[in-house]
Tab-separated table of C-alpha atoms in Angstrom:
chain	number	residue	atom	x	y	z
A	1	MET	CA	3.375	14.268	12.869
A	2	SER	CA	0.427	11.952	12.307
A	3	ARG	CA	-1.632	13.295	15.225
A	4	ASP	CA	-2.031	16.571	13.302
A	5	ILE	CA	-2.904	14.984	9.957
A	6	PHE	CA	-6.509	13.978	10.748
A	7	ASP	CA	-8.916	15.306	13.330
A	8	ASP	CA	-10.070	13.210	16.279
A	9	ALA	CA	-13.475	12.656	14.698
A	10	GLU	CA	-11.925	10.784	11.774
A	11	TYR	CA	-10.080	8.387	14.061
A	12	GLU	CA	-13.281	7.884	16.059
A	13	ARG	CA	-15.163	6.962	12.876
A	14	ARG	CA	-12.439	4.490	11.889
A	15	LEU	CA	-12.468	2.897	15.322
A	16	ASP	CA	-16.263	2.677	15.391
A	17	ARG	CA	-16.333	0.943	12.004
A	18	THR	CA	-13.655	-1.492	13.149
A	19	LYS	CA	-15.567	-2.292	16.334
A	20	THR	CA	-18.700	-2.874	14.275
A	21	ARG	CA	-16.805	-5.411	12.183
A	22	LEU	CA	-15.516	-7.106	15.348
A	23	ARG	CA	-19.055	-7.463	16.687
A	24	GLU	CA	-20.269	-8.805	13.344
A	25	GLU	CA	-17.556	-11.481	13.578
A	26	ASN	CA	-18.336	-12.162	17.266
A	27	LEU	CA	-14.828	-11.101	18.262
A	28	ASP	CA	-13.824	-9.552	21.560
A	29	ALA	CA	-10.598	-7.991	20.293
A	30	ILE	CA	-8.179	-7.742	17.411
A	31	VAL	CA	-4.381	-7.561	17.524
A	32	VAL	CA	-3.376	-5.326	14.608
A	33	THR	CA	0.243	-5.736	13.448
A	34	ASP	CA	0.168	-4.373	9.895
A	35	PRO	CA	1.875	-0.941	10.190
A	36	ALA	CA	-0.623	0.650	7.787
A	37	ASN	CA	-3.549	-0.601	9.851
A	38	MET	CA	-1.846	0.581	13.048
A	39	ASN	CA	-1.462	4.029	11.497
A	40	TYR	CA	-5.030	4.031	10.234
A	41	LEU	CA	-6.467	3.361	13.692
A	42	THR	CA	-4.168	5.530	15.802
A	43	GLY	CA	-1.949	7.731	13.612
A	44	TYR	CA	1.205	5.962	14.826
A	45	ASP	CA	4.040	6.604	12.389
A	46	GLY	CA	7.599	5.431	12.880
A	47	TRP	CA	10.209	3.198	11.291
A	48	SER	CA	9.823	0.686	14.085
A	49	PHE	CA	8.106	-2.163	12.294
A	50	TYR	CA	11.354	-4.136	12.173
A	51	VAL	CA	10.605	-5.066	15.791
A	52	HIS	CA	7.298	-6.424	17.042
A	53	GLN	CA	4.534	-3.897	17.663
A	54	ALA	CA	0.765	-3.940	17.697
A	55	VAL	CA	-2.425	-1.997	18.210
A	56	VAL	CA	-5.103	-3.775	20.227
A	57	VAL	CA	-8.759	-2.891	19.729
A	58	THR	CA	-11.453	-4.316	21.987
A	59	THR	CA	-15.188	-3.912	21.559
A	60	ASP	CA	-15.723	-2.297	24.966
A	61	ARG	CA	-12.761	0.114	25.263
A	62	ASP	CA	-13.065	3.685	24.002
A	63	GLU	CA	-9.543	3.911	22.572
A	64	PRO	CA	-7.074	1.434	21.072
A	65	VAL	CA	-3.938	0.370	22.904
A	66	TRP	CA	-0.553	0.762	21.216
A	67	VAL	CA	2.071	-1.825	22.176
A	68	GLY	CA	5.695	-1.423	21.185
A	69	ARG	CA	9.313	-1.142	22.184
A	70	GLN	CA	10.156	1.131	25.104
A	71	MET	CA	12.272	3.484	22.999
A	72	ASP	CA	9.354	3.904	20.555
A	73	ALA	CA	6.821	4.902	23.212
A	74	ASP	CA	7.697	8.570	22.762
A	75	GLY	CA	7.020	8.082	19.059
A	76	ALA	CA	3.521	6.958	19.973
A	77	ARG	CA	3.131	10.043	22.147
A	78	ALA	CA	4.363	12.251	19.304
A	79	THR	CA	2.229	10.808	16.511
A	80	THR	CA	-0.984	9.705	18.238
A	81	ALA	CA	-3.532	11.238	20.599
A	82	LEU	CA	-3.640	8.121	22.785
A	83	SER	CA	-3.735	8.517	26.542
A	84	GLU	CA	-0.864	7.266	28.686
A	85	GLU	CA	-2.998	4.244	29.523
A	86	GLY	CA	-3.246	3.547	25.797
A	87	ILE	CA	0.534	3.383	25.333
A	88	ARG	CA	2.127	0.175	26.613
A	89	ALA	CA	5.848	-0.483	26.086
A	90	TYR	CA	7.940	-3.605	26.587
A	91	SER	CA	11.519	-3.497	27.828
A	92	ASP	CA	14.448	-3.722	25.439
A	93	ASP	CA	15.470	-7.186	26.627
A	94	HIS	CA	12.497	-8.493	24.612
A	95	VAL	CA	14.148	-7.369	21.349
A	96	HIS	CA	16.023	-10.120	19.478
A	97	SER	CA	16.390	-11.678	22.891
A	98	PRO	CA	18.827	-14.496	23.701
A	99	TYR	CA	16.685	-15.046	26.787
A	100	ASP	CA	13.301	-16.699	26.931
A	101	LEU	CA	11.513	-13.432	26.197
A	102	HIS	CA	9.398	-12.360	23.265
A	103	PRO	CA	7.368	-9.177	22.632
A	104	MET	CA	4.215	-11.241	22.188
A	105	ASP	CA	4.543	-12.327	25.810
A	106	TYR	CA	4.034	-8.669	26.688
A	107	VAL	CA	1.145	-8.370	24.210
A	108	ALA	CA	-0.443	-11.359	25.936
A	109	GLY	CA	-0.164	-9.513	29.234
A	110	VAL	CA	-1.922	-6.515	27.711
A	111	LEU	CA	-4.730	-8.760	26.477
A	112	GLU	CA	-5.065	-10.189	29.973
A	113	ASP	CA	-5.200	-6.681	31.422
A	114	LEU	CA	-7.961	-5.831	28.946
A	115	ASP	CA	-9.971	-8.872	30.116
A	116	VAL	CA	-10.003	-10.626	26.743
A	117	ALA	CA	-7.426	-13.347	27.398
A	118	ASP	CA	-10.105	-16.037	27.264
A	119	GLY	CA	-12.108	-14.437	24.447
A	120	ARG	CA	-12.207	-14.606	20.663
A	121	ILE	CA	-9.240	-12.610	19.402
A	122	GLY	CA	-8.529	-11.682	15.805
A	123	LEU	CA	-4.972	-11.853	14.462
A	124	GLU	CA	-3.577	-10.575	11.166
A	125	MET	CA	-2.143	-13.969	10.306
A	126	ASP	CA	-0.896	-12.949	6.855
A	127	ALA	CA	0.523	-9.540	7.790
A	128	ALA	CA	4.137	-9.070	6.705
A	129	TYR	CA	5.485	-8.488	10.202
A	130	PHE	CA	3.414	-11.010	12.146
A	131	THR	CA	5.721	-14.002	12.433
A	132	ALA	CA	5.068	-17.686	13.017
A	133	LYS	CA	6.790	-17.357	16.389
A	134	SER	CA	4.461	-14.494	17.314
A	135	TYR	CA	1.523	-16.801	16.777
A	136	THR	CA	2.955	-19.727	18.708
A	137	ARG	CA	3.945	-17.494	21.648
A	138	LEU	CA	0.422	-16.097	21.863
A	139	GLN	CA	-0.968	-19.615	21.791
A	140	GLN	CA	1.393	-20.695	24.550
A	141	THR	CA	0.783	-17.713	26.813
A	142	LEU	CA	-2.985	-17.482	26.259
A	143	PRO	CA	-4.172	-21.104	26.126
A	144	ASP	CA	-7.800	-20.157	26.823
A	145	ALA	CA	-8.049	-17.690	23.928
A	146	ASP	CA	-9.753	-18.556	20.657
A	147	PHE	CA	-7.676	-17.009	17.872
A	148	GLU	CA	-9.229	-16.188	14.508
A	149	ASP	CA	-7.632	-15.037	11.247
A	150	THR	CA	-8.720	-11.437	10.651
A	151	THR	CA	-5.979	-10.435	8.226
A	152	LEU	CA	-8.228	-8.253	6.053
A	153	LEU	CA	-10.732	-6.964	8.599
A	154	VAL	CA	-9.206	-3.501	8.961
A	155	GLY	CA	-8.223	-3.492	5.292
A	156	TRP	CA	-11.856	-3.628	4.238
A	157	VAL	CA	-12.668	-0.816	6.665
A	158	ARG	CA	-9.993	1.244	4.886
A	159	VAL	CA	-11.175	0.608	1.344
A	160	LYS	CA	-13.398	3.717	1.058
A	161	LYS	CA	-11.455	6.932	1.565
A	162	SER	CA	-12.436	10.080	3.411
A	163	ASP	CA	-12.157	13.504	1.821
A	164	GLN	CA	-8.917	14.186	3.696
A	165	GLU	CA	-7.407	10.852	2.664
A	166	LEU	CA	-8.256	11.634	-0.951
A	167	GLU	CA	-6.599	15.020	-0.679
A	168	TYR	CA	-3.367	13.394	0.506
A	169	MET	CA	-3.569	10.922	-2.375
A	170	ARG	CA	-3.975	13.803	-4.834
A	171	GLU	CA	-0.905	15.451	-3.302
A	172	ALA	CA	0.959	12.139	-3.605
A	173	ALA	CA	-0.060	12.094	-7.272
A	174	GLN	CA	1.536	15.498	-7.795
A	175	ILE	CA	4.758	14.148	-6.320
A	176	SER	CA	4.483	11.099	-8.599
A	177	GLU	CA	4.242	13.393	-11.622
A	178	THR	CA	7.350	15.324	-10.574
A	179	ALA	CA	9.326	12.161	-9.838
A	180	MET	CA	8.296	10.511	-13.102
A	181	GLN	CA	9.421	13.534	-15.080
A	182	ALA	CA	12.724	13.563	-13.183
A	183	GLY	CA	13.302	9.927	-14.065
A	184	LEU	CA	12.422	10.393	-17.715
A	185	ASP	CA	14.700	13.441	-17.940
A	186	ALA	CA	17.619	11.531	-16.400
A	187	ILE	CA	17.465	8.525	-18.713
A	188	GLU	CA	19.716	8.656	-21.762
A	189	ALA	CA	22.393	6.518	-23.353
A	190	GLY	CA	25.534	6.320	-21.203
A	191	VAL	CA	23.853	7.344	-17.931
A	192	PRO	CA	24.060	4.671	-15.197
A	193	GLU	CA	20.711	3.377	-14.027
A	194	TYR	CA	21.448	4.431	-10.443
A	195	GLU	CA	21.681	8.081	-11.498
A	196	ALA	CA	18.121	7.948	-12.793
A	197	ALA	CA	17.063	6.268	-9.540
A	198	ALA	CA	18.793	9.050	-7.571
A	199	ALA	CA	16.947	11.715	-9.565
A	200	ILE	CA	13.648	9.973	-8.852
A	201	TYR	CA	14.378	9.677	-5.135
A	202	ASP	CA	15.351	13.327	-4.919
A	203	ALA	CA	12.022	14.311	-6.447
A	204	LEU	CA	10.043	11.896	-4.266
A	205	ILE	CA	11.413	13.424	-1.081
A	206	SER	CA	11.637	17.046	-2.285
A	207	GLY	CA	7.980	16.974	-3.292
A	208	THR	CA	6.517	20.172	-4.704
A	209	ASP	CA	6.857	23.873	-3.915
A	210	GLU	CA	3.898	23.528	-1.535
A	211	PHE	CA	4.699	20.298	0.335
A	212	GLY	CA	7.362	17.646	0.761
A	213	GLY	CA	7.270	13.926	0.187
A	214	ASP	CA	7.732	10.855	2.369
A	215	TYR	CA	9.526	7.580	1.660
A	216	PRO	CA	7.358	5.314	-0.509
A	217	SER	CA	6.432	1.791	0.514
A	218	ILE	CA	8.092	0.360	-2.611
A	219	VAL	CA	11.332	1.578	-4.158
A	220	PRO	CA	11.238	2.855	-7.746
A	221	LEU	CA	11.057	-0.147	-10.055
A	222	MET	CA	13.188	0.266	-13.185
A	223	PRO	CA	13.613	-2.842	-15.326
A	224	SER	CA	15.406	-1.999	-18.551
A	225	GLY	CA	16.836	-3.531	-21.698
A	226	ASP	CA	16.275	-7.275	-21.914
A	227	HIS	CA	14.600	-7.299	-18.492
A	228	THR	CA	11.488	-5.220	-19.118
A	229	GLY	CA	9.498	-8.450	-19.287
A	230	THR	CA	10.247	-8.834	-15.558
A	231	PRO	CA	8.294	-6.052	-13.861
A	232	HIS	CA	9.705	-5.976	-10.321
A	233	LEU	CA	13.412	-5.374	-10.892
A	234	THR	CA	15.135	-2.263	-9.555
A	235	TRP	CA	18.242	-0.441	-10.860
A	236	THR	CA	21.839	-1.523	-11.414
A	237	ASP	CA	25.229	0.030	-12.233
A	238	ARG	CA	24.650	-0.640	-15.940
A	239	PRO	CA	24.570	2.430	-18.210
A	240	PHE	CA	21.496	2.804	-20.374
A	241	GLU	CA	22.184	1.876	-23.984
A	242	GLU	CA	20.720	2.898	-27.303
A	243	GLY	CA	17.829	0.537	-27.995
A	244	ASP	CA	16.861	0.027	-24.331
A	245	PRO	CA	13.225	0.040	-23.307
A	246	VAL	CA	12.901	1.248	-19.695
A	247	ILE	CA	9.915	0.874	-17.389
A	248	ILE	CA	9.503	3.238	-14.443
A	249	GLU	CA	6.996	2.426	-11.700
A	250	LEU	CA	6.996	4.694	-8.659
A	251	SER	CA	4.773	6.461	-6.205
A	252	GLY	CA	4.797	9.743	-4.437
A	253	CYS	CA	3.947	9.449	-0.764
A	254	ARG	CA	2.201	12.071	1.338
A	255	HIS	CA	1.564	11.296	5.007
A	256	ARG	CA	1.893	7.581	4.100
A	257	TYR	CA	-0.716	7.868	1.299
A	258	HIS	CA	0.373	6.745	-2.164
A	259	SER	CA	-0.651	7.366	-5.751
A	260	PRO	CA	1.424	5.026	-7.946
A	261	LEU	CA	2.278	5.814	-11.555
A	262	ALA	CA	4.031	3.796	-14.266
A	263	ARG	CA	5.299	4.805	-17.692
A	264	THR	CA	7.619	3.320	-20.319
A	265	THR	CA	10.350	5.063	-22.263
A	266	PHE	CA	12.755	3.982	-24.994
A	267	VAL	CA	16.352	5.053	-25.488
A	268	GLY	CA	16.470	5.954	-29.169
A	269	GLU	CA	13.896	5.299	-31.864
A	270	PRO	CA	11.342	2.773	-30.566
A	271	PRO	CA	10.549	-0.278	-32.677
A	272	ALA	CA	7.158	-0.455	-34.337
A	273	GLU	CA	6.129	-3.424	-32.166
A	274	LEU	CA	6.626	-1.450	-28.958
A	275	GLU	CA	4.712	1.525	-30.346
A	276	ARG	CA	1.902	-0.825	-31.322
A	277	THR	CA	1.876	-2.406	-27.868
A	278	ALA	CA	1.764	1.024	-26.203
A	279	LYS	CA	-1.321	1.959	-28.236
A	280	ILE	CA	-3.028	-1.314	-27.286
A	281	VAL	CA	-2.281	-0.793	-23.579
A	282	ASN	CA	-3.658	2.736	-23.668
A	283	GLU	CA	-6.773	1.639	-25.527
A	284	GLY	CA	-7.339	-1.067	-22.926
A	285	ILE	CA	-6.866	1.363	-20.052
A	286	GLU	CA	-9.403	3.748	-21.576
A	287	ALA	CA	-11.907	0.929	-21.997
A	288	ALA	CA	-11.491	-0.194	-18.380
A	289	LEU	CA	-11.743	3.340	-16.989
A	290	ASP	CA	-14.846	3.982	-19.087
A	291	VAL	CA	-16.569	0.988	-17.459
A	292	ALA	CA	-15.583	1.747	-13.854
A	293	GLU	CA	-18.320	3.389	-11.779
A	294	PRO	CA	-20.311	2.638	-8.607
A	295	GLY	CA	-22.233	-0.617	-8.862
A	296	VAL	CA	-19.818	-2.235	-11.328
A	297	THR	CA	-17.695	-5.166	-10.146
A	298	CYS	CA	-13.937	-5.369	-10.251
A	299	GLU	CA	-14.143	-8.302	-12.650
A	300	ALA	CA	-16.312	-6.278	-15.041
A	301	VAL	CA	-13.624	-3.582	-15.187
A	302	GLU	CA	-10.987	-6.213	-15.974
A	303	LYS	CA	-13.248	-7.748	-18.616
A	304	ALA	CA	-13.346	-4.451	-20.527
A	305	TRP	CA	-9.526	-4.463	-20.633
A	306	ARG	CA	-9.315	-8.140	-21.589
A	307	GLU	CA	-11.853	-7.862	-24.397
A	308	THR	CA	-10.030	-4.840	-25.793
A	309	ILE	CA	-6.607	-6.472	-26.000
A	310	ALA	CA	-8.188	-9.703	-27.282
A	311	LYS	CA	-9.014	-7.859	-30.496
A	312	TYR	CA	-5.246	-7.782	-31.073
A	313	ASP	CA	-4.786	-11.482	-30.174
A	314	ILE	CA	-3.192	-10.606	-26.822
A	315	GLU	CA	-3.976	-12.418	-23.576
A	316	LYS	CA	-2.933	-11.372	-20.072
A	317	GLU	CA	-3.642	-13.604	-17.096
A	318	ASP	CA	-2.431	-11.302	-14.301
A	319	ARG	CA	-4.686	-8.941	-12.389
A	320	ILE	CA	-4.609	-5.402	-13.738
A	321	GLY	CA	-5.146	-3.443	-10.544
A	322	TYR	CA	-5.708	-3.386	-6.810
A	323	SER	CA	-6.977	-1.193	-4.014
A	324	VAL	CA	-4.355	1.311	-2.910
A	325	GLY	CA	-3.784	4.115	-0.432
A	326	LEU	CA	-2.134	4.118	2.987
A	327	GLY	CA	0.979	1.955	3.134
A	328	TYR	CA	4.289	1.024	4.686
A	329	PRO	CA	7.040	-1.205	3.293
A	330	PRO	CA	6.890	-3.695	1.745
A	331	ASP	CA	3.738	-2.667	-0.155
A	332	TRP	CA	1.428	0.230	-0.953
A	333	GLY	CA	-1.452	-2.093	-1.929
A	334	GLU	CA	-4.284	-2.742	0.518
A	335	HIS	CA	-4.568	-6.506	-0.210
A	336	THR	CA	-8.355	-6.369	-0.528
A	337	ALA	CA	-10.067	-5.758	-3.875
A	338	SER	CA	-8.295	-6.704	-7.108
A	339	ILE	CA	-9.276	-5.880	-10.673
A	340	ARG	CA	-9.261	-9.406	-12.061
A	341	PRO	CA	-11.580	-12.224	-13.135
A	342	GLY	CA	-13.545	-13.664	-10.240
A	343	ASP	CA	-13.353	-10.605	-7.976
A	344	GLU	CA	-16.977	-9.639	-7.428
A	345	THR	CA	-16.194	-6.636	-5.236
A	346	VAL	CA	-18.703	-3.932	-6.148
A	347	LEU	CA	-17.159	-0.518	-6.749
A	348	GLU	CA	-18.320	2.234	-4.417
A	349	GLU	CA	-17.682	5.946	-4.470
A	350	ASN	CA	-14.291	6.927	-3.003
A	351	MET	CA	-12.666	3.556	-3.447
A	352	THR	CA	-9.189	4.031	-4.927
A	353	PHE	CA	-7.252	1.690	-7.217
A	354	HIS	CA	-3.920	1.440	-8.971
A	355	MET	CA	-4.641	0.127	-12.464
A	356	ILE	CA	-1.436	-1.219	-14.007
A	357	PRO	CA	-2.290	-3.393	-17.007
A	358	GLY	CA	1.176	-3.984	-18.365
A	359	ILE	CA	1.931	-6.367	-21.210
A	360	TRP	CA	5.070	-8.419	-20.748
A	361	THR	CA	6.487	-10.902	-23.227
A	362	GLU	CA	9.747	-12.824	-23.426
A	363	ASP	CA	11.183	-10.038	-25.545
A	364	ILE	CA	9.774	-6.787	-24.221
A	365	GLY	CA	7.570	-5.187	-21.586
A	366	MET	CA	5.236	-2.211	-21.706
A	367	GLU	CA	3.696	-0.604	-18.615
A	368	THR	CA	1.361	2.333	-18.234
A	369	SER	CA	-0.657	2.846	-15.081
A	370	GLU	CA	-3.126	5.181	-13.439
A	371	THR	CA	-4.311	5.562	-9.864
A	372	PHE	CA	-8.001	6.438	-9.852
A	373	ARG	CA	-10.833	7.246	-7.501
A	374	VAL	CA	-14.330	5.943	-8.069
A	375	THR	CA	-16.620	8.984	-8.298
A	376	GLY	CA	-20.400	9.200	-8.177
A	377	ASP	CA	-20.691	8.390	-11.870
A	378	GLY	CA	-17.268	7.286	-13.116
A	379	VAL	CA	-13.637	7.753	-12.164
A	380	GLU	CA	-11.121	10.485	-11.391
A	381	THR	CA	-7.527	9.749	-12.364
A	382	LEU	CA	-5.375	11.334	-9.680
A	383	ALA	CA	-2.273	12.097	-11.760
A	384	ASP	CA	-2.209	14.360	-14.790
A	385	PHE	CA	0.654	12.901	-16.828
A	386	PRO	CA	0.813	12.086	-20.544
A	387	ARG	CA	-0.255	8.522	-21.237
A	388	LYS	CA	2.106	7.564	-24.049
A	389	LEU	CA	5.380	5.804	-24.919
A	390	PHE	CA	8.237	8.186	-24.142
A	391	THR	CA	11.610	8.383	-25.842
A	392	ALA	CA	14.990	9.334	-24.389
């Protein structure tokens, strides 16, 4: 359970940093609805994000307040160290209600009880589970409040990892290695794509001999054949065929911490063009990793990649990486720093990124990725897995 994963001092540090950011923005409170941010601040961990829930942080209260469905209150007791006063639950008639009830009405009542109903309140306006109706109900029920968009406030607090967070990401990387090998071993001509997906899932949950895995925030992505130029497809009933390129992107998950990994394989003898592309991708990754260190900007890391592939007359407009770590569906990315032109985020020690500089054309796609930590003088790649084009 999450309450045993980090000590109280770590949660206190996270809360203090969040409160500091609130004061810097002249905010009285923030309503946190991103499940990853809720977990980060309290340890709450449950598959309950399909209904409305929140964590409320105010500048003058020692602990956050969890707000959720009545049947999930015991989950808050099981996975957090919050006091009974810090666990507030709404009745089940608020859920998908045919009546004039909405969970945000209850959240509004909590904000009133915390004496911030007429203050400046931050909302995660672009969080996946914060709906338009949630916003309008808060506006209606708290007409004196001044709402501000603070979508990334907690995300930027999260961007530098603690030693314990890094350890969980390293463990997630070990699970990624095992799952990637399971997928590569399962792929061969005549095998249905779903069998390879099943082998990957088995490895993701089984973990290692020392520890098990959790469900990842994104399902294994497995475009194959003519569709490897489309990176976010999953699996089908189609059997793999001789001549199929196959991309596997997955992540092990350990206590909700991820370490994504992508590799490409080919069923049969790969064409020379794909082998050439694989070498270019790997050369570009090496160049980018060689540049990354504290004090360097995200755009400078991307520039090293772009200048490398430009020598081969290849251009790629997409970002090649993003901050990564704690996550819930639908994403393991942190939505803060991106490795791309124009992102002037300065790298600091213990930031973590998923670098995935794939090359996709109309005919074929090639992906290789690494999750890395920024060290005191360079980077540490978290997985130890061959960086090459595989064959099945």
